[in-house]
Amino acid sequence: MELMVLLNALVTRLLFVLHSLIGVWRVTAVKKEPKYWLLALLNLLLCLETGLTLKFKQGRGYKWFSPAIFLYLICTVPSLWLLEIHHGTQYCGNEPGAVQVNVSNQDFNQSKDSSHGSEGMDHHIIQTAKVFVNQLSTICETVWTLALHQTFLLLLVVGRWLLPIGVEITRDQLSQLLLMFVGTAADILEFASETLDIEDVRKNYALINAILAVWTWSMLQFPLDLAVQHIGCKPTASTRRIPSLLLCRYSAELWNIGVSLFIQDGPFFIVRSILMGHFRIFNQMLVFFTAKNILVVTLQLYRLAVITLDFRATILQKSRKGEVSCCPCEPYEASTHATTDQDNEMKEFVAFPPKEESQVPSQN
């Protein structure tokens, strides 16, 4: 096992566990009940996955799916749910928060001076850690929740980058996937923060749960790599059907369209339309992002129509030429290989003529 592969696999999962534990700590601090520390037991699944990956995959990833990212979602999403639901009862202003931070800074300086004068460096480090934790505890709860959302999405992208890739995905495909994840994370963060910050939404408990459910559903696209990988189908009798041929050739594009329509922009548009149509909630940003979702859904449907028409034209062209292609995943490459094979056979025929024809002049 390579040292860098092992290091990346362990460090990335360690970051996942630390961030998940911070989320659990915030839940226990807000709820003021130690029983919520039981949420930390979910990290045992991530530890088990780490051991199995190191043993059977030598630390590298799997094809089309990342178990580490999926388990990170399982460990972190429940804490964010509890914080967002409890968020409705939290009201804090800027001025009290600033006063508390200043007091904490004063306590920090006093503990620093006392530690230098009496008990040495060890006591100083302990006191510094205590003051730092107390200072973090004074930060407004809304700021904490938003910061956890932001770092959660950033870690999903950075963690997917740091995780060792498998042999099935290339560096070029990984770079495409990371660029897609950056845009996806920004849209998801905007959806959660923009809808949950509306005062009328905070008064409706069922609406909060519905928005969080859609947010959780949209997060499920991060463990999947299908948007940049084509399905490797083989020319069998089952792939002669038109839907199978279409999926075979445009698997990555179709998955990208499906994610946008059914996992991200489609559900986001439905939620925002319900907020405006049924609950009569209107603001400038809500209208703008609803229009943006409509535009994206329309463009994705247009892209699907273009792919279908292009595929239909390719099938018709091949049928007119009398060509049979079981799985035109790479139609141009297949035709190129076929032409090359025919050319090679022709060259061999010219270079080595049949023996019967070469012996007839010798008899005359």
CSV table of C-alpha atoms in Angstrom, one decimal, residues 17-339:
chain,number,residue,atom,x,y,z
A,17,VAL,CA,-15.1,12.4,12.3
A,18,LEU,CA,-13.9,15.7,13.9
A,19,HIS,CA,-16.5,17.7,12.0
A,20,SER,CA,-19.2,15.3,13.0
A,21,LEU,CA,-18.2,15.4,16.6
A,22,ILE,CA,-18.3,19.2,16.6
A,23,GLY,CA,-21.8,19.0,15.3
A,24,VAL,CA,-22.8,16.6,18.1
A,25,TRP,CA,-21.2,18.9,20.7
A,26,ARG,CA,-23.2,21.8,19.4
A,27,VAL,CA,-26.4,19.8,19.7
A,28,THR,CA,-25.7,18.8,23.3
A,29,ALA,CA,-24.8,22.4,24.1
A,30,VAL,CA,-28.0,23.8,22.6
A,31,LYS,CA,-30.3,21.0,23.9
A,32,LYS,CA,-28.4,20.9,27.3
A,33,GLU,CA,-29.0,17.1,27.4
A,34,PRO,CA,-26.0,14.7,27.5
A,35,LYS,CA,-28.0,11.9,25.8
A,36,TYR,CA,-27.4,13.6,22.4
A,37,TRP,CA,-23.8,12.5,22.6
A,38,LEU,CA,-25.1,9.1,21.5
A,39,LEU,CA,-25.1,10.6,18.0
A,40,ALA,CA,-21.4,10.3,18.1
A,41,LEU,CA,-21.8,6.5,17.9
A,42,LEU,CA,-22.6,6.9,14.2
A,43,ASN,CA,-19.0,7.6,13.6
A,44,LEU,CA,-18.3,3.9,14.4
A,45,LEU,CA,-19.8,3.1,10.9
A,46,LEU,CA,-17.1,5.4,9.4
A,47,CYS,CA,-14.4,3.7,11.4
A,48,LEU,CA,-15.6,0.3,10.2
A,49,GLU,CA,-15.7,1.5,6.6
A,50,THR,CA,-12.1,2.7,7.0
A,51,GLY,CA,-10.9,-0.6,8.2
A,52,LEU,CA,-12.7,-2.5,5.4
A,53,THR,CA,-11.4,-0.1,2.7
A,54,LEU,CA,-7.8,-0.4,3.9
A,55,LYS,CA,-8.1,-4.2,4.0
A,56,PHE,CA,-9.9,-5.0,0.8
A,57,LYS,CA,-9.3,-1.9,-1.4
A,58,GLN,CA,-5.8,-0.8,-0.1
A,59,GLY,CA,-7.3,2.6,0.8
A,60,ARG,CA,-8.6,3.4,-2.7
A,61,GLY,CA,-12.2,4.2,-3.6
A,62,TYR,CA,-15.0,2.3,-5.3
A,63,LYS,CA,-16.5,2.6,-8.7
A,64,TRP,CA,-19.5,5.0,-9.0
A,65,PHE,CA,-20.0,5.3,-5.2
A,66,SER,CA,-18.0,6.7,-2.2
A,67,PRO,CA,-19.0,4.9,1.1
A,68,ALA,CA,-16.9,7.4,3.1
A,69,ILE,CA,-18.9,10.4,1.8
A,70,PHE,CA,-22.2,8.6,2.3
A,71,LEU,CA,-21.3,7.6,5.9
A,72,TYR,CA,-20.1,11.2,6.6
A,73,LEU,CA,-23.6,12.4,5.5
A,74,ILE,CA,-25.2,9.9,7.9
A,75,CYS,CA,-23.0,11.1,10.8
A,76,THR,CA,-23.5,14.8,10.2
A,77,VAL,CA,-27.0,15.4,8.8
A,78,PRO,CA,-28.9,14.4,12.0
A,79,SER,CA,-27.0,17.0,14.0
A,80,LEU,CA,-27.8,19.7,11.4
A,81,TRP,CA,-31.4,18.7,11.5
A,82,LEU,CA,-31.6,19.1,15.3
A,83,LEU,CA,-29.8,22.5,15.1
A,84,GLU,CA,-32.1,23.8,12.4
A,85,ILE,CA,-35.2,22.7,14.2
A,86,HIS,CA,-34.0,24.2,17.5
A,87,HIS,CA,-32.9,27.3,15.5
A,88,GLY,CA,-36.5,28.5,15.6
A,89,THR,CA,-36.3,29.2,19.3
A,90,GLN,CA,-32.9,31.0,19.2
A,91,TYR,CA,-32.8,34.8,19.1
A,92,CYS,CA,-29.6,36.6,19.8
A,93,GLY,CA,-28.5,40.1,18.9
A,94,ASN,CA,-25.1,41.4,17.8
A,95,GLU,CA,-24.4,43.6,20.8
A,96,PRO,CA,-24.7,41.0,23.5
A,97,GLY,CA,-22.5,38.6,21.5
A,98,ALA,CA,-19.8,41.3,21.1
A,99,VAL,CA,-19.9,42.0,24.8
A,100,GLN,CA,-19.4,38.3,25.6
A,101,VAL,CA,-16.5,38.0,23.2
A,102,ASN,CA,-14.8,41.0,24.8
A,103,VAL,CA,-15.2,39.6,28.2
A,104,SER,CA,-13.8,36.3,27.0
A,105,ASN,CA,-10.8,38.0,25.6
A,106,GLN,CA,-10.2,39.8,28.9
A,107,ASP,CA,-10.4,36.5,30.7
A,108,PHE,CA,-8.0,35.0,28.2
A,109,ASN,CA,-5.4,37.7,28.9
A,110,GLN,CA,-5.8,37.3,32.7
A,111,SER,CA,-5.4,33.6,32.5
A,112,LYS,CA,-2.3,34.0,30.3
A,113,ASP,CA,-0.7,36.4,32.9
A,114,SER,CA,-1.5,34.2,35.8
A,115,SER,CA,-0.1,31.1,34.2
A,116,HIS,CA,3.2,32.8,33.3
A,117,GLY,CA,3.6,33.9,36.9
A,118,SER,CA,2.7,30.7,38.8
A,119,GLU,CA,2.1,27.3,37.3
A,120,GLY,CA,4.1,27.1,34.0
A,121,MET,CA,3.4,26.2,30.5
A,122,ASP,CA,1.2,23.2,31.0
A,123,HIS,CA,-1.3,25.1,33.1
A,124,HIS,CA,-1.2,27.9,30.5
A,125,ILE,CA,-2.1,25.6,27.7
A,126,ILE,CA,-5.0,24.1,29.7
A,127,GLN,CA,-6.3,27.5,30.6
A,128,THR,CA,-6.0,28.7,27.0
A,129,ALA,CA,-8.0,25.8,25.8
A,130,LYS,CA,-10.7,26.4,28.4
A,131,VAL,CA,-11.0,30.1,27.5
A,132,PHE,CA,-11.0,29.4,23.8
A,133,VAL,CA,-13.9,26.9,24.2
A,134,ASN,CA,-15.8,29.3,26.4
A,135,GLN,CA,-15.3,32.0,23.8
A,136,LEU,CA,-16.7,29.8,21.1
A,137,SER,CA,-19.7,29.0,23.2
A,138,THR,CA,-20.6,32.6,23.4
A,139,ILE,CA,-21.0,32.9,19.6
A,140,CYS,CA,-24.6,33.3,18.5
A,141,GLU,CA,-26.3,30.0,17.7
A,142,THR,CA,-27.4,31.1,14.2
A,143,VAL,CA,-23.7,31.8,13.4
A,144,TRP,CA,-22.8,28.4,14.6
A,145,THR,CA,-25.4,26.6,12.5
A,146,LEU,CA,-24.5,28.5,9.4
A,147,ALA,CA,-20.8,27.8,9.9
A,148,LEU,CA,-21.5,24.1,10.3
A,149,HIS,CA,-23.5,24.2,7.1
A,150,GLN,CA,-20.7,25.9,5.2
A,151,THR,CA,-17.9,23.7,6.6
A,152,PHE,CA,-20.0,20.6,5.9
A,153,LEU,CA,-20.3,21.4,2.2
A,154,LEU,CA,-16.7,22.5,1.9
A,155,LEU,CA,-15.5,19.2,3.5
A,156,LEU,CA,-17.6,17.2,1.1
A,157,VAL,CA,-15.8,18.8,-1.9
A,158,VAL,CA,-12.3,18.8,-0.3
A,159,GLY,CA,-12.8,15.4,1.1
A,160,ARG,CA,-13.8,14.0,-2.3
A,161,TRP,CA,-10.6,15.6,-3.6
A,162,LEU,CA,-8.4,14.1,-1.0
A,163,LEU,CA,-9.9,10.6,-0.9
A,164,PRO,CA,-7.8,8.2,-3.0
A,165,ILE,CA,-9.5,7.4,-6.3
A,166,GLY,CA,-10.1,4.0,-7.7
A,167,VAL,CA,-8.7,2.6,-10.9
A,168,GLU,CA,-12.1,3.1,-12.6
A,169,ILE,CA,-12.0,7.0,-12.4
A,170,THR,CA,-9.3,9.2,-14.0
A,171,ARG,CA,-7.9,12.5,-12.8
A,172,ASP,CA,-9.7,14.3,-15.6
A,173,GLN,CA,-13.0,12.8,-14.5
A,174,LEU,CA,-12.3,13.7,-10.8
A,175,SER,CA,-11.6,17.3,-11.8
A,176,GLN,CA,-14.9,17.5,-13.6
A,177,LEU,CA,-16.7,16.0,-10.7
A,178,LEU,CA,-15.1,18.5,-8.2
A,179,LEU,CA,-16.1,21.5,-10.4
A,180,MET,CA,-19.7,20.2,-10.5
A,181,PHE,CA,-19.7,19.7,-6.7
A,182,VAL,CA,-18.6,23.3,-6.1
A,183,GLY,CA,-21.5,24.7,-8.0
A,184,THR,CA,-23.9,22.1,-6.4
A,185,ALA,CA,-22.7,22.9,-2.9
A,186,ALA,CA,-23.3,26.7,-3.5
A,187,ASP,CA,-26.8,26.0,-4.7
A,188,ILE,CA,-27.6,23.8,-1.8
A,189,LEU,CA,-26.3,26.2,0.8
A,190,GLU,CA,-28.2,29.1,-0.8
A,191,PHE,CA,-31.4,27.0,-0.8
A,192,ALA,CA,-31.1,26.1,2.9
A,193,SER,CA,-30.1,29.5,4.2
A,194,GLU,CA,-32.5,31.5,2.0
A,195,THR,CA,-35.6,29.5,2.8
A,196,LEU,CA,-35.0,28.7,6.4
A,197,ASP,CA,-34.2,32.3,7.3
A,198,ILE,CA,-37.7,33.4,6.3
A,199,GLU,CA,-39.6,34.4,9.4
A,200,ASP,CA,-42.9,32.9,8.2
A,201,VAL,CA,-41.1,29.6,7.5
A,202,ARG,CA,-39.7,29.5,11.0
A,203,LYS,CA,-43.2,29.6,12.4
A,204,ASN,CA,-44.3,26.5,10.5
A,205,TYR,CA,-42.8,23.3,12.0
A,206,ALA,CA,-44.0,21.1,9.2
A,207,LEU,CA,-42.6,23.4,6.6
A,208,ILE,CA,-39.2,23.3,8.2
A,209,ASN,CA,-39.2,19.5,8.2
A,210,ALA,CA,-40.2,19.5,4.5
A,211,ILE,CA,-37.4,21.9,3.6
A,212,LEU,CA,-34.9,19.9,5.5
A,213,ALA,CA,-36.1,16.7,3.8
A,214,VAL,CA,-35.5,18.2,0.4
A,215,TRP,CA,-32.1,19.5,1.5
A,216,THR,CA,-31.2,16.0,2.7
A,217,TRP,CA,-32.4,14.5,-0.5
A,218,SER,CA,-30.2,16.9,-2.5
A,219,MET,CA,-27.1,15.8,-0.5
A,220,LEU,CA,-27.4,12.3,-1.7
A,221,GLN,CA,-25.7,13.2,-5.0
A,222,PHE,CA,-22.3,13.7,-3.4
A,223,PRO,CA,-21.4,10.0,-2.9
A,224,LEU,CA,-22.2,9.2,-6.5
A,225,ASP,CA,-19.7,9.6,-9.5
A,226,LEU,CA,-22.1,8.6,-12.3
A,227,ALA,CA,-22.1,12.2,-13.7
A,228,VAL,CA,-18.6,11.7,-15.1
A,229,GLN,CA,-18.4,8.0,-15.9
A,230,HIS,CA,-20.0,6.1,-18.8
A,231,ILE,CA,-21.5,2.7,-18.2
A,232,GLY,CA,-19.4,0.1,-19.9
A,233,CYS,CA,-21.9,-2.0,-21.7
A,234,LYS,CA,-21.1,-5.0,-23.9
A,235,PRO,CA,-22.6,-5.8,-27.2
A,236,THR,CA,-25.2,-8.3,-26.1
A,237,ALA,CA,-28.7,-9.1,-27.3
A,238,SER,CA,-30.3,-7.1,-24.4
A,239,THR,CA,-28.6,-3.9,-25.5
A,240,ARG,CA,-30.3,-3.9,-28.9
A,241,ARG,CA,-33.3,-2.1,-27.5
A,242,ILE,CA,-33.4,1.7,-28.1
A,243,PRO,CA,-33.5,2.8,-24.3
A,244,SER,CA,-30.6,0.5,-23.5
A,245,LEU,CA,-28.6,1.9,-26.5
A,246,LEU,CA,-29.4,5.5,-25.4
A,247,LEU,CA,-28.4,4.8,-21.8
A,248,CYS,CA,-25.2,3.1,-23.1
A,249,ARG,CA,-24.0,6.0,-25.1
A,250,TYR,CA,-25.1,9.0,-23.0
A,251,SER,CA,-25.0,7.5,-19.5
A,252,ALA,CA,-23.1,10.4,-17.9
A,253,GLU,CA,-25.2,13.1,-19.6
A,254,LEU,CA,-28.5,11.4,-18.7
A,255,TRP,CA,-27.4,11.0,-15.1
A,256,ASN,CA,-26.5,14.7,-14.9
A,257,ILE,CA,-29.9,15.7,-16.3
A,258,GLY,CA,-31.6,13.3,-13.9
A,259,VAL,CA,-29.8,14.8,-10.9
A,260,SER,CA,-30.8,18.3,-11.9
A,261,LEU,CA,-34.5,17.4,-12.5
A,262,PHE,CA,-35.2,15.0,-9.7
A,263,ILE,CA,-32.6,15.7,-7.0
A,264,GLN,CA,-31.7,19.4,-7.1
A,265,ASP,CA,-33.3,22.0,-9.3
A,266,GLY,CA,-36.6,20.2,-9.7
A,267,PRO,CA,-37.3,19.8,-5.9
A,268,PHE,CA,-35.9,23.2,-5.2
A,269,PHE,CA,-38.3,24.7,-7.7
A,270,ILE,CA,-41.3,22.9,-6.2
A,271,VAL,CA,-40.5,24.0,-2.7
A,272,ARG,CA,-40.0,27.7,-3.7
A,273,SER,CA,-43.2,27.6,-5.8
A,274,ILE,CA,-45.2,26.3,-2.8
A,275,LEU,CA,-43.7,29.0,-0.6
A,276,MET,CA,-44.9,31.7,-3.1
A,277,GLY,CA,-48.1,30.1,-4.3
A,278,HIS,CA,-49.6,28.6,-1.2
A,279,PHE,CA,-48.0,30.4,1.7
A,280,ARG,CA,-47.8,33.8,-0.1
A,281,ILE,CA,-44.2,34.4,0.8
A,282,PHE,CA,-42.4,36.7,-1.5
A,283,ASN,CA,-39.0,38.4,-1.5
A,284,GLN,CA,-36.5,39.4,-4.1
A,285,MET,CA,-34.1,36.5,-3.6
A,286,LEU,CA,-36.8,33.9,-3.5
A,287,VAL,CA,-38.2,35.1,-6.8
A,288,PHE,CA,-34.8,35.2,-8.4
A,289,PHE,CA,-33.8,31.7,-7.4
A,290,THR,CA,-37.2,30.4,-8.5
A,291,ALA,CA,-36.6,31.9,-11.9
A,292,LYS,CA,-33.1,30.4,-11.9
A,293,ASN,CA,-34.5,26.9,-11.1
A,294,ILE,CA,-37.1,27.3,-14.0
A,295,LEU,CA,-34.3,28.3,-16.4
A,296,VAL,CA,-32.1,25.3,-15.4
A,297,VAL,CA,-35.0,22.8,-15.6
A,298,THR,CA,-35.9,24.2,-19.1
A,299,LEU,CA,-32.3,24.0,-20.3
A,300,GLN,CA,-32.0,20.4,-19.0
A,301,LEU,CA,-35.1,19.4,-20.8
A,302,TYR,CA,-33.8,21.1,-23.9
A,303,ARG,CA,-30.5,19.2,-23.5
A,304,LEU,CA,-32.5,15.9,-23.2
A,305,ALA,CA,-34.4,16.6,-26.4
A,306,VAL,CA,-31.1,17.4,-28.2
A,307,ILE,CA,-29.5,14.1,-27.0
A,308,THR,CA,-32.6,12.1,-28.1
A,309,LEU,CA,-32.7,13.7,-31.5
A,310,ASP,CA,-29.0,13.2,-32.1
A,311,PHE,CA,-29.2,9.6,-31.1
A,312,ARG,CA,-32.3,9.0,-33.3
A,313,ALA,CA,-30.4,10.6,-36.3
A,314,THR,CA,-27.4,8.3,-35.6
A,315,ILE,CA,-29.6,5.2,-35.5
A,316,LEU,CA,-31.4,6.2,-38.7
A,317,GLN,CA,-28.1,6.9,-40.5
A,318,LYS,CA,-26.7,3.5,-39.5
A,319,SER,CA,-29.9,1.7,-40.6
A,320,ARG,CA,-29.8,3.4,-44.0
A,321,LYS,CA,-26.2,2.3,-44.5
A,322,GLY,CA,-27.1,-1.2,-43.5
A,323,GLU,CA,-24.7,-1.1,-40.5
A,324,VAL,CA,-25.6,-3.1,-37.4
A,325,SER,CA,-24.3,-1.8,-34.1
A,326,CYS,CA,-25.2,-3.6,-30.9
A,327,CYS,CA,-24.1,-0.9,-28.6
A,328,PRO,CA,-23.1,2.4,-30.2
A,329,CYS,CA,-21.4,3.7,-27.1
A,330,GLU,CA,-18.5,4.9,-29.2
A,331,PRO,CA,-19.9,4.8,-32.8
A,332,TYR,CA,-17.2,6.8,-34.4
A,333,GLU,CA,-14.4,4.9,-32.7
A,334,ALA,CA,-16.0,1.6,-33.7
A,335,SER,CA,-16.3,2.6,-37.3
A,336,THR,CA,-12.7,3.8,-37.2
A,337,HIS,CA,-11.6,0.4,-35.9
A,338,ALA,CA,-13.6,-1.4,-38.5
A,339,THR,CA,-12.2,0.7,-41.3
